[in-house]
mmCIF file of C-alpha atoms in Angstrom:
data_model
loop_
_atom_site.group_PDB
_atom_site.id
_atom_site.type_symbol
_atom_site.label_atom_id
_atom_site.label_comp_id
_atom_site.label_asym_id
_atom_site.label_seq_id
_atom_site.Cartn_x
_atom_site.Cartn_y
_atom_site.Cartn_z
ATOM 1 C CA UNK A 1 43.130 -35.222 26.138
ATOM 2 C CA UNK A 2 40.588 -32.972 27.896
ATOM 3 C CA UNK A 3 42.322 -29.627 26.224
ATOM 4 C CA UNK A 4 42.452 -31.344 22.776
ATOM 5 C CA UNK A 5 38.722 -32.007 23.091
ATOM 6 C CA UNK A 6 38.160 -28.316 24.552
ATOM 7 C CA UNK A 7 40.159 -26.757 21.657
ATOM 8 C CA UNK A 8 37.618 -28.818 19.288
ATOM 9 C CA UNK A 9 35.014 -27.878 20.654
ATOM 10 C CA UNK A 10 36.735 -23.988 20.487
ATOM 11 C CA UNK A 11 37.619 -24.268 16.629
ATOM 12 C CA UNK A 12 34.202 -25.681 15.528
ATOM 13 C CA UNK A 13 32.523 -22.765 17.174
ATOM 14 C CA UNK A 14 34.504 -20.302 15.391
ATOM 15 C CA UNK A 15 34.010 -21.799 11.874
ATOM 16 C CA UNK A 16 30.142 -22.160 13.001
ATOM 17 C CA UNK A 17 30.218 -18.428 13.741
ATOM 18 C CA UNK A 18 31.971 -17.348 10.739
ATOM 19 C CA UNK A 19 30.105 -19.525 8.652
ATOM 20 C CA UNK A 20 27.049 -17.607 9.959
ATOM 21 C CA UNK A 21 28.784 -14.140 9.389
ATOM 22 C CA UNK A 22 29.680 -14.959 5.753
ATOM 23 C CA UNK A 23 25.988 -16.951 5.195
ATOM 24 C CA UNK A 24 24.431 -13.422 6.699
ATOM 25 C CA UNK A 25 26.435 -10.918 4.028
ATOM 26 C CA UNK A 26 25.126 -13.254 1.258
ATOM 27 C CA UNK A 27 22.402 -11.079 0.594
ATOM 28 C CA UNK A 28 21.465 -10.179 -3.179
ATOM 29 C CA UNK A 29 19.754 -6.841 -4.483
ATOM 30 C CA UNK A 30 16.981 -9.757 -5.302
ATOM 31 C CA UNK A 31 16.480 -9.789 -1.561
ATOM 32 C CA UNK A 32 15.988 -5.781 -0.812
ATOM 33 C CA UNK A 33 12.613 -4.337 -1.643
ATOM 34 C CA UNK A 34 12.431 -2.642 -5.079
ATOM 35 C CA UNK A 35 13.293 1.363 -5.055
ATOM 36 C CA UNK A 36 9.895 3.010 -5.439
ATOM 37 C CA UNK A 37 9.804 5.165 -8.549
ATOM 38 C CA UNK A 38 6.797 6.271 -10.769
ATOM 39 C CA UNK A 39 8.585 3.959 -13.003
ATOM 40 C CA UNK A 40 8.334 1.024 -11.089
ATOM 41 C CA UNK A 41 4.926 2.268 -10.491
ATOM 42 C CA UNK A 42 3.554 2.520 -14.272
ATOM 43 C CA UNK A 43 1.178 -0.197 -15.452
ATOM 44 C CA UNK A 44 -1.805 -0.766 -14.145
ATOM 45 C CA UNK A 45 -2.726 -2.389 -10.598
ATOM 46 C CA UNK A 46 -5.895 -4.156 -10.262
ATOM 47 C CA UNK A 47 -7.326 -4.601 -6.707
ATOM 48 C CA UNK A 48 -7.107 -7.893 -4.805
ATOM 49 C CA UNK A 49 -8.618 -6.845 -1.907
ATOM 50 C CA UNK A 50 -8.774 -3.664 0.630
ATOM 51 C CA UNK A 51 -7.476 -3.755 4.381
ATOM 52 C CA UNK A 52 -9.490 -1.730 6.800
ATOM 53 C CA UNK A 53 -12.456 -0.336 8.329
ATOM 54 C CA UNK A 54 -15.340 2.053 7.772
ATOM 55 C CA UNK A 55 -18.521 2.360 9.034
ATOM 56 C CA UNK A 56 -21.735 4.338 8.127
ATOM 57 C CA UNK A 57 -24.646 5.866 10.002
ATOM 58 C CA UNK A 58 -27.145 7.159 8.612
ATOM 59 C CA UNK A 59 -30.158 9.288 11.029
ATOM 60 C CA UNK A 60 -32.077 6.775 13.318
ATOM 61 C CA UNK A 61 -30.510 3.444 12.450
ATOM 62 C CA UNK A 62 -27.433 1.329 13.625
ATOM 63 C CA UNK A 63 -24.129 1.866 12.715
ATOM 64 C CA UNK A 64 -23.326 -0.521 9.902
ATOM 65 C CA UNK A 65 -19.830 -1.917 8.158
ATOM 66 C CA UNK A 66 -19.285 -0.388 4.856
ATOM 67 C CA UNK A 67 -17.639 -3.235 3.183
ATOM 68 C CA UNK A 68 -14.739 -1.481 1.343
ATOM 69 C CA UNK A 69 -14.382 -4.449 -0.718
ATOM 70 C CA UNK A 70 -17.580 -4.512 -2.469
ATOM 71 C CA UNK A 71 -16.773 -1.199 -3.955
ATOM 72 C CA UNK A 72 -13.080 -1.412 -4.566
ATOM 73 C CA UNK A 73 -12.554 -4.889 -5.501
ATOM 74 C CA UNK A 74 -11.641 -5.176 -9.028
ATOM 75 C CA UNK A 75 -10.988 -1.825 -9.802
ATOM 76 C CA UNK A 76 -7.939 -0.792 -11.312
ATOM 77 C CA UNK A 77 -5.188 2.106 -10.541
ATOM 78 C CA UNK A 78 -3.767 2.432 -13.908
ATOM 79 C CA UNK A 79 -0.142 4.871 -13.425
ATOM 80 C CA UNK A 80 0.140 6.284 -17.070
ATOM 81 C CA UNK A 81 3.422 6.949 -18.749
ATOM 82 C CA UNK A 82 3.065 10.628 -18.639
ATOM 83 C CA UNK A 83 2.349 10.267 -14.991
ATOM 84 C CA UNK A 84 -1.160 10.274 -14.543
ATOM 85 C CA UNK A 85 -3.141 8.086 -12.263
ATOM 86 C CA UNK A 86 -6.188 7.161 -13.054
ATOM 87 C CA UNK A 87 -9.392 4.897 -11.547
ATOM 88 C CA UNK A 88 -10.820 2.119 -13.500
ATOM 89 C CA UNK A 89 -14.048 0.003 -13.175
ATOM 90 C CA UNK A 90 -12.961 -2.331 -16.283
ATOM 91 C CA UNK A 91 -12.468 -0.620 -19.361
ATOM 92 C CA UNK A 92 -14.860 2.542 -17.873
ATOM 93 C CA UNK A 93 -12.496 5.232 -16.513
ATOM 94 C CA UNK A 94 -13.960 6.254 -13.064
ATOM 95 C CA UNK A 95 -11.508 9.334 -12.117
ATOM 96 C CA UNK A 96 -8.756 10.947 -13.203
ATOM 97 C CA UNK A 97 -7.074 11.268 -9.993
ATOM 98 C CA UNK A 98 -4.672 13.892 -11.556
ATOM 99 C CA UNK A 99 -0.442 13.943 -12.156
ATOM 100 C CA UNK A 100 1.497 11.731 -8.774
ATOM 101 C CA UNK A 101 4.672 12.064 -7.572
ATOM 102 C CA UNK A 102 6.995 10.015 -5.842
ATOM 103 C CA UNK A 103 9.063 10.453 -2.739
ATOM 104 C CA UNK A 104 10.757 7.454 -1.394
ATOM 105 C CA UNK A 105 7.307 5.481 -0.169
ATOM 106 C CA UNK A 106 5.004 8.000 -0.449
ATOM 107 C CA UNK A 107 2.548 8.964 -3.533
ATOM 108 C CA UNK A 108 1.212 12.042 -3.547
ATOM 109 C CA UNK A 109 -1.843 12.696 -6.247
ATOM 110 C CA UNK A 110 -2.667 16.379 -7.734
ATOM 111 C CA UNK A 111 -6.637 15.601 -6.909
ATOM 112 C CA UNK A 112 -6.611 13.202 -4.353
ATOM 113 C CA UNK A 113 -6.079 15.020 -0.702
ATOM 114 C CA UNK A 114 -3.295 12.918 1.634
ATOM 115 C CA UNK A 115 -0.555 10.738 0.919
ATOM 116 C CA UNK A 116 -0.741 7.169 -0.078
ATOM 117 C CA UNK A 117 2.226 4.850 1.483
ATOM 118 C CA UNK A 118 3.665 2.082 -0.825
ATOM 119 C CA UNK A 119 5.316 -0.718 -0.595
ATOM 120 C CA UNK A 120 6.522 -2.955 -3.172
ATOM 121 C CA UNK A 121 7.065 -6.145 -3.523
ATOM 122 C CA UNK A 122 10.379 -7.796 -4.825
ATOM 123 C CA UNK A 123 9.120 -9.781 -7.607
ATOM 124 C CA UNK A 124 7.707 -6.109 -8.869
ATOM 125 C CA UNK A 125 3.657 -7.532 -9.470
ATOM 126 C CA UNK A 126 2.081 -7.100 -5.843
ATOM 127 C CA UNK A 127 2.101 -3.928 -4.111
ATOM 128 C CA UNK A 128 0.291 -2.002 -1.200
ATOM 129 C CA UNK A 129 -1.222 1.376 -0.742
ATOM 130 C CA UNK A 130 -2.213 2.912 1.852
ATOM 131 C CA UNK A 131 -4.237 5.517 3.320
ATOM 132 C CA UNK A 132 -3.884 6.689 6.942
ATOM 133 C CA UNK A 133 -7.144 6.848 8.736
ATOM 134 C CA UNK A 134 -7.415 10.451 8.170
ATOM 135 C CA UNK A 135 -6.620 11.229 4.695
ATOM 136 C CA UNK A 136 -9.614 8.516 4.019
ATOM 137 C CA UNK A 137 -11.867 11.329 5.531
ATOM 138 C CA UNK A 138 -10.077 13.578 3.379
ATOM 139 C CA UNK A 139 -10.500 11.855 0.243
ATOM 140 C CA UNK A 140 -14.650 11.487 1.433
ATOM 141 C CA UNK A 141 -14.395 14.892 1.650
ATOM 142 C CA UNK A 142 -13.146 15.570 -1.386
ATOM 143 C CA UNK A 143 -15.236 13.304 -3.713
ATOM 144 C CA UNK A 144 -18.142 13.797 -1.850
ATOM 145 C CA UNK A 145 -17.997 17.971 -1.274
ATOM 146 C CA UNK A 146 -19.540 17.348 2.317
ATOM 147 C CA UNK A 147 -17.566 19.210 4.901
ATOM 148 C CA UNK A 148 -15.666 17.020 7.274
ATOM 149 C CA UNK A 149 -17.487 17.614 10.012
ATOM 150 C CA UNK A 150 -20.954 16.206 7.782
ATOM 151 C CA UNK A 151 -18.811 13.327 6.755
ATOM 152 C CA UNK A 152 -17.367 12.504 10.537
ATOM 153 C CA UNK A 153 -21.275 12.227 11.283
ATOM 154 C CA UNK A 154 -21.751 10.021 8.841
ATOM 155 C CA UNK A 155 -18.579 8.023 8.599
ATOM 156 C CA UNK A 156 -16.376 6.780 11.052
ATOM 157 C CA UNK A 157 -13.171 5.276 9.567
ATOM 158 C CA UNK A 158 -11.827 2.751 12.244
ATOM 159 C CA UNK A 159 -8.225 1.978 10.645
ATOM 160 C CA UNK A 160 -5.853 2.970 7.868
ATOM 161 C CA UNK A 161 -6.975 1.342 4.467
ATOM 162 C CA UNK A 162 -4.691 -0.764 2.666
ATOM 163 C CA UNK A 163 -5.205 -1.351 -1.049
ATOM 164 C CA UNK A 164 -3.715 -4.738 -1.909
ATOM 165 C CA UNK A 165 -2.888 -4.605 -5.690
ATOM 166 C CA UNK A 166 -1.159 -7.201 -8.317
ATOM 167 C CA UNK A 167 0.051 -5.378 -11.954
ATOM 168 C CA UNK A 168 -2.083 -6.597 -14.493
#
């Protein structure tokens, strides 16, 4: 009697465990993160929110938190058809950030120094980019025409920023 109830005990592990295999290769192409293409990036992406630091000092005052948000909140990366990205503040066009490209997670812009990291979301309407810490200096250097060292006096970016975007 003991055996039967050990070889019970035996058999419903096994189904438990192979129900668990089977249950783990259920997996749907719903379920894997969308392939990152300038396709999938085309429309345009209107800022939720921005993730990350920077601070400003300016000669004889405090260091002070720039709050990213107040600037970049509501603004819109619009990825054209033929490629283009560009920068809106509602309908007014802010920048043409020039032709991107696309390399697995990584957008690169024609006038925009650095590499932005994506990451998009399965159901294809929220997305991330972000800029490592230093390629935000870059892109102050850039738009501003300070030198870095000028804009490491004035500007110290504590983290990577992260542009949280949903396609408009």
């Amino acid at each position: 009697m003991k055996n039967n109830y050990l070889k019970l005990i035996f058999i419903s592990m096994l189904c438990l465990s192979i129900a668990v295999l089977v249950g783990c290769g259920d997996k749907t192409d719903d379920d894997l993160p969308p392939t990152i293409t300038r396709e999938s990036l085309r429309g345009k992406w209107i800022v939720d929110n921005v993730d990350g630091k920077l601070y400003m000092t300016v000669p004889g005052t405090p260091e002070v938190e720039v709050p990213l948000n107040t600037y970049w909140k509501g603004k819109t990366f619009y990825f054209t058809k033929d490629n283009r990205l560009y920068l809106y503040d509602g309908d007014i066009e802010v920048n043409d950030m020039g032709e991107y490209n696309v390399n697995d997670n990584k957008v690169t812009v024609t006038w925009y120094p650095g590499v932005m990291t994506v990451e998009l979301f399965n159901d294809g309407k929220n997305m991330k980019l972000t800029n490592l810490k230093n390629d935000y200096y870059q892109m102050l250097v850039f738009y501003t025409g300070q030198s870095l060292e000028e804009i490491k006096k004035m500007y110290r970016v504590e983290t990577d920023v992260t542009f949280n975007l949903h396609k408009q």
